[in-house]
Amino acid sequence: MKKYQTLLYYCYSYIAEAEQFAADHLKFCKSLDLVGRIIVADEGLNGTVSGTVEACVAYMEAIHADERFAKTEFKIDDVEEPSFLKMHCRYKSEIVHSGLRDTSIINPNEKTGKHLEPVDFMKMKDDEDVIILDVRSNYEHNLGKFKNAVTLDIENFRDFPEQINQLAQYKDKKILTYCTGGIKCEKASALLLHHGFNDVYQLHGGIIKYGKEAGGKDFEGKCYVFDNRIAVDVNEVNPTIVSVCYNCGKTTPKMINCANPECNEHITQCDDCGDELQGCCSTACTTNPRKRPYDGTGYYVKVPQPVAMKIG
């Protein structure tokens, strides 16, 4: 039995004095010796935390005991070691950056796409009148996506609203949206409904839950995750690798962050090119004086930069 777990979750639920809540919640997480990354906003929580099984159980019980978050659903992974090195809990304007902050227009608690459980998503996804829509960023769907999914050329989820017009041709179809854990789909599907798409669904629990409950069938490649695992396997039924090395084009499931912190590009890179380029995306990046040592993982802990002192 593995000693550690990683919890992925979100909850859209109004938090009064959210900035103070974030500070208090950080102290609580540290008291449990959890590590991870949590975003707190007025609209709710979005987090991934990792620690011992006992600590994770205590954390889930505490979240569920708060009536604001009682319906929170946790995706639980057993892991060999904690998936982060530090604990961060920060207050931000949104729990997932979309720019869709006007709750009179987009409010997932009032109107969003119909939630499809993984098994139901699997049954519907191949119907002729269905479009599977990936609402994630380029680096995520380049690593892995559902077979026949429509993908968008976006660097960040905040670019999604600008892509709505490109989807107009699908207004007479059933739109099945999906993302990593479900949080982006709450707003993406709501925005589609706002723009006149009438038959909109979302994969409840995202790719991670689909892998656990439907075996990951027809998800091609790996799923990008926002912790030091970087990518996880999803498909136990008909797995395949679809990503290729950014540098040489060889098939590879490995994703890294460029070792040059001023670039930090998310790329798929084979081990041979990783060794040759010292974990960088290009030869130019290998010459940067701030280049981070490459340990083969391509994952780097953010180190705060020193603040210049004013003299006089």
mmCIF file of C-alpha atoms in Angstrom:
data_model
loop_
_atom_site.group_PDB
_atom_site.id
_atom_site.type_symbol
_atom_site.label_atom_id
_atom_site.label_comp_id
_atom_site.label_asym_id
_atom_site.label_seq_id
_atom_site.Cartn_x
_atom_site.Cartn_y
_atom_site.Cartn_z
ATOM 1 C CA MET A 1 0.000 0.000 0.000
ATOM 2 C CA LYS A 2 1.376 3.393 -0.991
ATOM 3 C CA LYS A 3 1.899 5.825 1.844
ATOM 4 C CA TYR A 4 0.978 9.013 0.013
ATOM 5 C CA GLN A 5 -1.945 10.434 -1.925
ATOM 6 C CA THR A 6 -2.508 13.361 -4.248
ATOM 7 C CA LEU A 7 -5.910 15.063 -4.235
ATOM 8 C CA LEU A 8 -7.267 17.067 -7.162
ATOM 9 C CA TYR A 9 -10.440 19.102 -6.586
ATOM 10 C CA TYR A 10 -12.349 22.313 -7.166
ATOM 11 C CA CYS A 11 -15.516 23.908 -5.870
ATOM 12 C CA TYR A 12 -17.419 26.929 -7.145
ATOM 13 C CA SER A 13 -18.875 28.369 -3.954
ATOM 14 C CA TYR A 14 -18.772 31.984 -2.777
ATOM 15 C CA ILE A 15 -16.188 32.716 -0.086
ATOM 16 C CA ALA A 16 -16.577 35.882 1.957
ATOM 17 C CA GLU A 17 -13.243 37.513 2.853
ATOM 18 C CA ALA A 18 -11.503 35.047 0.552
ATOM 19 C CA GLU A 19 -8.076 36.647 0.944
ATOM 20 C CA GLN A 20 -8.110 36.034 4.698
ATOM 21 C CA PHE A 21 -9.476 32.541 4.091
ATOM 22 C CA ALA A 22 -6.446 31.811 1.867
ATOM 23 C CA ALA A 23 -4.023 32.856 4.624
ATOM 24 C CA ASP A 24 -5.832 30.769 7.243
ATOM 25 C CA HIS A 25 -6.147 27.795 4.895
ATOM 26 C CA LEU A 26 -2.409 27.830 4.199
ATOM 27 C CA LYS A 27 -1.734 27.521 7.939
ATOM 28 C CA PHE A 28 -4.211 24.644 8.170
ATOM 29 C CA CYS A 29 -2.578 22.764 5.276
ATOM 30 C CA LYS A 30 0.859 23.228 6.798
ATOM 31 C CA SER A 31 -0.436 21.898 10.119
ATOM 32 C CA LEU A 32 -1.225 18.651 8.279
ATOM 33 C CA ASP A 33 2.201 18.657 6.572
ATOM 34 C CA LEU A 34 0.507 18.803 3.181
ATOM 35 C CA VAL A 35 2.241 20.132 0.096
ATOM 36 C CA GLY A 36 0.530 21.443 -3.004
ATOM 37 C CA ARG A 37 -0.978 24.395 -4.756
ATOM 38 C CA ILE A 38 -4.375 25.921 -3.916
ATOM 39 C CA ILE A 39 -6.015 28.925 -5.532
ATOM 40 C CA VAL A 40 -8.651 30.764 -3.508
ATOM 41 C CA ALA A 41 -10.972 33.341 -5.047
ATOM 42 C CA ASP A 42 -14.276 34.898 -4.137
ATOM 43 C CA GLU A 43 -15.864 32.281 -6.420
ATOM 44 C CA GLY A 44 -14.379 29.223 -4.702
ATOM 45 C CA LEU A 45 -11.434 26.818 -4.416
ATOM 46 C CA ASN A 46 -9.153 25.052 -6.883
ATOM 47 C CA GLY A 47 -6.471 22.810 -5.511
ATOM 48 C CA THR A 48 -4.069 19.929 -5.750
ATOM 49 C CA VAL A 49 -2.597 18.792 -2.445
ATOM 50 C CA SER A 50 -0.422 15.842 -1.527
ATOM 51 C CA GLY A 51 0.657 14.125 1.667
ATOM 52 C CA THR A 52 0.240 11.047 3.797
ATOM 53 C CA VAL A 53 -2.991 9.087 3.511
ATOM 54 C CA GLU A 54 -3.938 10.190 7.023
ATOM 55 C CA ALA A 55 -3.305 13.861 6.229
ATOM 56 C CA CYS A 56 -5.300 13.653 3.004
ATOM 57 C CA VAL A 57 -8.233 12.010 4.766
ATOM 58 C CA ALA A 58 -8.166 14.720 7.446
ATOM 59 C CA TYR A 59 -8.070 17.412 4.764
ATOM 60 C CA MET A 60 -11.041 15.979 2.854
ATOM 61 C CA GLU A 61 -13.038 15.667 6.061
ATOM 62 C CA ALA A 62 -12.331 19.308 6.919
ATOM 63 C CA ILE A 63 -13.379 20.519 3.456
ATOM 64 C CA HIS A 64 -16.594 18.492 3.524
ATOM 65 C CA ALA A 65 -17.390 19.723 7.043
ATOM 66 C CA ASP A 66 -17.598 23.288 5.701
ATOM 67 C CA GLU A 67 -21.113 23.679 4.273
ATOM 68 C CA ARG A 68 -19.763 25.890 1.489
ATOM 69 C CA PHE A 69 -17.679 23.014 0.155
ATOM 70 C CA ALA A 70 -19.744 20.018 1.253
ATOM 71 C CA LYS A 71 -20.299 18.825 -2.337
ATOM 72 C CA THR A 72 -16.630 18.985 -3.314
ATOM 73 C CA GLU A 73 -15.506 15.907 -5.245
ATOM 74 C CA PHE A 74 -11.928 14.726 -4.816
ATOM 75 C CA LYS A 75 -9.971 12.804 -7.437
ATOM 76 C CA ILE A 76 -7.561 10.648 -5.422
ATOM 77 C CA ASP A 77 -4.287 9.195 -6.713
ATOM 78 C CA ASP A 78 -2.042 6.894 -4.703
ATOM 79 C CA VAL A 79 1.550 8.024 -5.241
ATOM 80 C CA GLU A 80 5.024 6.845 -4.224
ATOM 81 C CA GLU A 81 5.994 10.272 -2.903
ATOM 82 C CA PRO A 82 4.320 13.677 -2.459
ATOM 83 C CA SER A 83 3.649 15.401 -5.779
ATOM 84 C CA PHE A 84 4.961 18.798 -4.654
ATOM 85 C CA LEU A 85 7.860 20.089 -2.590
ATOM 86 C CA LYS A 86 6.129 23.054 -0.963
ATOM 87 C CA MET A 87 2.687 24.267 0.093
ATOM 88 C CA HIS A 88 1.181 27.313 -1.598
ATOM 89 C CA CYS A 89 -2.276 28.775 -1.046
ATOM 90 C CA ARG A 90 -2.882 32.051 -2.840
ATOM 91 C CA TYR A 91 -5.756 34.462 -3.313
ATOM 92 C CA LYS A 92 -6.534 35.350 -6.930
ATOM 93 C CA SER A 93 -9.379 36.930 -8.900
ATOM 94 C CA GLU A 94 -10.513 33.549 -10.330
ATOM 95 C CA ILE A 95 -9.875 29.925 -9.446
ATOM 96 C CA VAL A 96 -9.045 29.298 -13.107
ATOM 97 C CA HIS A 97 -7.907 32.288 -15.140
ATOM 98 C CA SER A 98 -10.471 32.898 -17.891
ATOM 99 C CA GLY A 99 -11.307 36.589 -17.720
ATOM 100 C CA LEU A 100 -14.961 35.550 -17.261
ATOM 101 C CA ARG A 101 -15.600 37.300 -13.970
ATOM 102 C CA ASP A 102 -19.034 38.831 -14.586
ATOM 103 C CA THR A 103 -21.312 36.438 -12.709
ATOM 104 C CA SER A 104 -24.360 38.021 -14.351
ATOM 105 C CA ILE A 105 -23.098 36.471 -17.614
ATOM 106 C CA ILE A 106 -21.098 33.416 -16.517
ATOM 107 C CA ASN A 107 -21.961 31.708 -13.236
ATOM 108 C CA PRO A 108 -21.315 27.938 -13.084
ATOM 109 C CA ASN A 109 -23.543 27.654 -10.014
ATOM 110 C CA GLU A 110 -26.542 28.852 -12.021
ATOM 111 C CA LYS A 111 -26.008 27.739 -15.626
ATOM 112 C CA THR A 112 -23.431 25.418 -17.127
ATOM 113 C CA GLY A 113 -23.228 22.407 -19.424
ATOM 114 C CA LYS A 114 -24.978 19.174 -18.441
ATOM 115 C CA HIS A 115 -22.620 16.997 -16.420
ATOM 116 C CA LEU A 116 -21.893 13.626 -18.010
ATOM 117 C CA GLU A 117 -20.507 10.839 -15.865
ATOM 118 C CA PRO A 118 -17.493 9.097 -17.467
ATOM 119 C CA VAL A 119 -19.409 6.003 -18.593
ATOM 120 C CA ASP A 120 -22.116 8.177 -20.189
ATOM 121 C CA PHE A 121 -19.465 10.328 -21.880
ATOM 122 C CA MET A 122 -17.893 7.170 -23.295
ATOM 123 C CA LYS A 123 -21.245 6.032 -24.694
ATOM 124 C CA MET A 124 -22.038 9.402 -26.324
ATOM 125 C CA LYS A 125 -18.663 10.498 -27.663
ATOM 126 C CA ASP A 126 -18.791 8.520 -30.915
ATOM 127 C CA ASP A 127 -22.328 9.513 -31.969
ATOM 128 C CA GLU A 128 -22.545 11.220 -35.371
ATOM 129 C CA ASP A 129 -24.147 14.375 -33.977
ATOM 130 C CA VAL A 130 -21.477 14.835 -31.288
ATOM 131 C CA ILE A 131 -18.408 17.060 -31.205
ATOM 132 C CA ILE A 132 -15.798 16.364 -28.514
ATOM 133 C CA LEU A 133 -14.211 19.678 -27.546
ATOM 134 C CA ASP A 134 -10.900 19.951 -25.703
ATOM 135 C CA VAL A 135 -10.841 23.278 -23.817
ATOM 136 C CA ARG A 136 -7.240 22.951 -22.628
ATOM 137 C CA SER A 137 -4.080 24.684 -23.817
ATOM 138 C CA ASN A 138 -1.843 23.601 -26.703
ATOM 139 C CA TYR A 139 0.861 21.972 -24.580
ATOM 140 C CA GLU A 140 -1.783 19.898 -22.804
ATOM 141 C CA HIS A 141 -3.586 18.492 -25.837
ATOM 142 C CA ASN A 142 -0.279 18.010 -27.694
ATOM 143 C CA LEU A 143 0.634 15.508 -24.994
ATOM 144 C CA GLY A 144 -2.700 13.694 -25.067
ATOM 145 C CA LYS A 145 -6.343 14.083 -26.065
ATOM 146 C CA PHE A 146 -9.479 12.129 -26.870
ATOM 147 C CA LYS A 147 -9.599 10.441 -30.249
ATOM 148 C CA ASN A 148 -11.235 12.752 -32.845
ATOM 149 C CA ALA A 149 -11.424 15.681 -30.395
ATOM 150 C CA VAL A 150 -11.565 19.250 -31.688
ATOM 151 C CA THR A 151 -8.666 21.245 -30.239
ATOM 152 C CA LEU A 152 -8.107 24.993 -30.180
ATOM 153 C CA ASP A 153 -4.902 26.930 -30.733
ATOM 154 C CA ILE A 154 -4.678 28.544 -27.296
ATOM 155 C CA GLU A 155 -1.667 29.182 -25.072
ATOM 156 C CA ASN A 156 -3.795 29.639 -21.937
ATOM 157 C CA PHE A 157 -7.414 29.057 -20.974
ATOM 158 C CA ARG A 158 -7.950 32.834 -20.877
ATOM 159 C CA ASP A 159 -7.653 32.683 -24.693
ATOM 160 C CA PHE A 160 -10.683 30.379 -24.951
ATOM 161 C CA PRO A 161 -13.370 33.115 -25.159
ATOM 162 C CA GLU A 162 -11.677 34.521 -28.284
ATOM 163 C CA GLN A 163 -12.042 31.141 -30.008
ATOM 164 C CA ILE A 164 -15.811 30.856 -29.688
ATOM 165 C CA ASN A 165 -16.458 32.149 -33.223
ATOM 166 C CA GLN A 166 -14.328 29.331 -34.659
ATOM 167 C CA LEU A 167 -16.802 26.847 -33.187
ATOM 168 C CA ALA A 168 -19.911 28.377 -34.810
ATOM 169 C CA GLN A 169 -20.026 25.557 -37.390
ATOM 170 C CA TYR A 170 -20.893 23.142 -34.565
ATOM 171 C CA LYS A 171 -23.936 24.967 -33.178
ATOM 172 C CA ASP A 172 -26.306 22.249 -34.409
ATOM 173 C CA LYS A 173 -24.253 19.505 -32.742
ATOM 174 C CA LYS A 174 -24.041 18.141 -29.240
ATOM 175 C CA ILE A 175 -20.891 19.626 -27.721
ATOM 176 C CA LEU A 176 -19.059 17.435 -25.200
ATOM 177 C CA THR A 177 -16.402 19.505 -23.438
ATOM 178 C CA TYR A 178 -13.585 18.078 -21.369
ATOM 179 C CA CYS A 179 -10.489 19.180 -19.450
ATOM 180 C CA THR A 180 -8.154 17.733 -16.823
ATOM 181 C CA GLY A 181 -10.410 17.727 -13.767
ATOM 182 C CA GLY A 182 -13.568 19.514 -14.864
ATOM 183 C CA ILE A 183 -12.969 23.051 -13.604
ATOM 184 C CA LYS A 184 -12.356 24.721 -16.983
ATOM 185 C CA CYS A 185 -15.426 23.062 -18.489
ATOM 186 C CA GLU A 186 -17.679 24.718 -15.914
ATOM 187 C CA LYS A 187 -16.959 28.121 -17.445
ATOM 188 C CA ALA A 188 -16.265 26.962 -21.011
ATOM 189 C CA SER A 189 -19.616 25.205 -21.297
ATOM 190 C CA ALA A 190 -21.390 28.152 -19.665
ATOM 191 C CA LEU A 191 -19.816 30.482 -22.218
ATOM 192 C CA LEU A 192 -20.910 28.226 -25.084
ATOM 193 C CA LEU A 193 -24.478 28.318 -23.797
ATOM 194 C CA HIS A 194 -24.253 32.108 -23.525
ATOM 195 C CA HIS A 195 -23.238 32.260 -27.207
ATOM 196 C CA GLY A 196 -26.162 30.218 -28.456
ATOM 197 C CA PHE A 197 -24.900 26.640 -28.344
ATOM 198 C CA ASN A 198 -27.966 24.830 -27.085
ATOM 199 C CA ASP A 199 -26.830 21.252 -26.461
ATOM 200 C CA VAL A 200 -23.709 21.480 -24.304
ATOM 201 C CA TYR A 201 -22.282 18.851 -21.971
ATOM 202 C CA GLN A 202 -19.163 18.500 -19.847
ATOM 203 C CA LEU A 203 -17.205 15.472 -18.699
ATOM 204 C CA HIS A 204 -17.815 15.374 -14.959
ATOM 205 C CA GLY A 205 -14.500 15.068 -13.137
ATOM 206 C CA GLY A 206 -12.541 15.501 -16.349
ATOM 207 C CA ILE A 207 -9.934 13.214 -17.862
ATOM 208 C CA ILE A 208 -8.704 12.071 -14.457
ATOM 209 C CA LYS A 209 -12.075 10.714 -13.372
ATOM 210 C CA TYR A 210 -12.662 9.235 -16.837
ATOM 211 C CA GLY A 211 -9.467 7.225 -16.458
ATOM 212 C CA LYS A 212 -10.506 5.924 -13.060
ATOM 213 C CA GLU A 213 -14.129 5.070 -13.895
ATOM 214 C CA ALA A 214 -14.117 4.269 -17.635
ATOM 215 C CA GLY A 215 -10.618 2.889 -18.069
ATOM 216 C CA GLY A 216 -9.583 5.871 -20.169
ATOM 217 C CA LYS A 217 -10.786 4.283 -23.404
ATOM 218 C CA ASP A 218 -9.888 6.315 -26.526
ATOM 219 C CA PHE A 219 -7.853 8.899 -24.645
ATOM 220 C CA GLU A 220 -4.710 9.014 -26.745
ATOM 221 C CA GLY A 221 -1.407 9.824 -25.066
ATOM 222 C CA LYS A 222 -0.916 11.056 -21.520
ATOM 223 C CA CYS A 223 -2.655 13.673 -19.409
ATOM 224 C CA TYR A 224 -0.733 16.759 -18.323
ATOM 225 C CA VAL A 225 -1.043 17.490 -14.596
ATOM 226 C CA PHE A 226 0.050 20.574 -12.701
ATOM 227 C CA ASP A 227 2.487 19.002 -10.242
ATOM 228 C CA ASN A 228 5.901 17.390 -10.367
ATOM 229 C CA ARG A 229 4.550 14.241 -12.024
ATOM 230 C CA ILE A 230 3.953 16.429 -15.127
ATOM 231 C CA ALA A 231 2.116 13.653 -16.980
ATOM 232 C CA VAL A 232 0.040 10.657 -15.897
ATOM 233 C CA ASP A 233 -1.318 7.583 -17.659
ATOM 234 C CA VAL A 234 -5.066 7.523 -18.254
ATOM 235 C CA ASN A 235 -5.882 4.792 -20.759
ATOM 236 C CA GLU A 236 -5.869 1.179 -19.579
ATOM 237 C CA VAL A 237 -7.996 -0.095 -22.486
ATOM 238 C CA ASN A 238 -6.309 0.945 -25.748
ATOM 239 C CA PRO A 239 -3.331 3.114 -24.795
ATOM 240 C CA THR A 240 -1.155 4.840 -27.363
ATOM 241 C CA ILE A 241 1.409 7.626 -27.504
ATOM 242 C CA VAL A 242 0.609 10.552 -29.809
ATOM 243 C CA SER A 243 3.120 13.203 -28.747
ATOM 244 C CA VAL A 244 6.414 13.706 -30.548
ATOM 245 C CA CYS A 245 9.710 15.275 -29.554
ATOM 246 C CA TYR A 246 9.731 19.031 -30.128
ATOM 247 C CA ASN A 247 13.315 18.800 -31.379
ATOM 248 C CA CYS A 248 13.675 15.615 -33.433
ATOM 249 C CA GLY A 249 10.099 14.444 -34.059
ATOM 250 C CA LYS A 250 10.554 11.035 -32.446
ATOM 251 C CA THR A 251 7.542 9.664 -30.579
ATOM 252 C CA THR A 252 7.848 10.367 -26.865
ATOM 253 C CA PRO A 253 5.453 10.604 -23.906
ATOM 254 C CA LYS A 254 7.788 12.848 -21.920
ATOM 255 C CA MET A 255 7.011 16.509 -21.279
ATOM 256 C CA ILE A 256 9.365 19.037 -19.726
ATOM 257 C CA ASN A 257 9.708 22.714 -18.935
ATOM 258 C CA CYS A 258 12.636 24.335 -20.725
ATOM 259 C CA ALA A 259 15.590 24.598 -18.327
ATOM 260 C CA ASN A 260 15.975 28.260 -19.262
ATOM 261 C CA PRO A 261 13.674 29.968 -16.708
ATOM 262 C CA GLU A 262 13.265 32.981 -18.980
ATOM 263 C CA CYS A 263 11.723 30.632 -21.559
ATOM 264 C CA ASN A 264 10.165 27.873 -19.409
ATOM 265 C CA GLU A 265 8.356 26.536 -22.489
ATOM 266 C CA HIS A 266 6.254 23.394 -22.024
ATOM 267 C CA ILE A 267 7.480 20.921 -24.642
ATOM 268 C CA THR A 268 7.539 17.207 -25.313
ATOM 269 C CA GLN A 269 11.124 16.047 -25.570
ATOM 270 C CA CYS A 270 12.777 12.642 -25.855
ATOM 271 C CA ASP A 271 15.553 11.648 -23.460
ATOM 272 C CA ASP A 272 18.248 11.838 -26.148
ATOM 273 C CA CYS A 273 17.415 15.461 -27.008
ATOM 274 C CA GLY A 274 16.990 16.251 -23.321
ATOM 275 C CA ASP A 275 20.504 15.057 -22.601
ATOM 276 C CA GLU A 276 21.965 16.804 -25.640
ATOM 277 C CA LEU A 277 20.236 20.131 -24.932
ATOM 278 C CA GLN A 278 20.526 19.886 -21.132
ATOM 279 C CA GLY A 279 16.733 20.055 -20.780
ATOM 280 C CA CYS A 280 16.388 23.130 -22.985
ATOM 281 C CA CYS A 281 14.062 23.589 -25.937
ATOM 282 C CA SER A 282 16.838 24.992 -28.165
ATOM 283 C CA THR A 283 20.561 25.494 -28.366
ATOM 284 C CA ALA A 284 20.037 29.198 -27.710
ATOM 285 C CA CYS A 285 18.424 28.456 -24.346
ATOM 286 C CA THR A 286 21.442 26.378 -23.244
ATOM 287 C CA THR A 287 23.562 29.529 -23.165
ATOM 288 C CA ASN A 288 21.342 31.442 -20.744
ATOM 289 C CA PRO A 289 23.353 32.186 -17.574
ATOM 290 C CA ARG A 290 20.321 31.372 -15.407
ATOM 291 C CA LYS A 291 19.810 27.934 -16.960
ATOM 292 C CA ARG A 292 18.685 25.441 -14.330
ATOM 293 C CA PRO A 293 20.500 22.113 -13.823
ATOM 294 C CA TYR A 294 18.680 19.344 -15.705
ATOM 295 C CA ASP A 295 18.028 16.208 -13.650
ATOM 296 C CA GLY A 296 16.099 14.331 -16.324
ATOM 297 C CA THR A 297 12.617 15.248 -15.061
ATOM 298 C CA GLY A 298 12.148 18.707 -16.580
ATOM 299 C CA TYR A 299 10.274 19.843 -13.474
ATOM 300 C CA TYR A 300 11.549 22.839 -11.540
ATOM 301 C CA VAL A 301 10.481 24.424 -8.282
ATOM 302 C CA LYS A 302 9.941 28.154 -8.652
ATOM 303 C CA VAL A 303 12.602 30.075 -6.770
ATOM 304 C CA PRO A 304 11.735 33.681 -5.836
ATOM 305 C CA GLN A 305 14.084 36.193 -7.433
ATOM 306 C CA PRO A 306 15.904 38.586 -5.091
ATOM 307 C CA VAL A 307 14.448 42.082 -4.892
ATOM 308 C CA ALA A 308 16.903 44.822 -5.839
ATOM 309 C CA MET A 309 17.677 47.087 -2.883
ATOM 310 C CA LYS A 310 17.512 50.838 -3.382
ATOM 311 C CA ILE A 311 20.549 52.664 -2.142
ATOM 312 C CA GLY A 312 20.299 56.212 -0.797
#
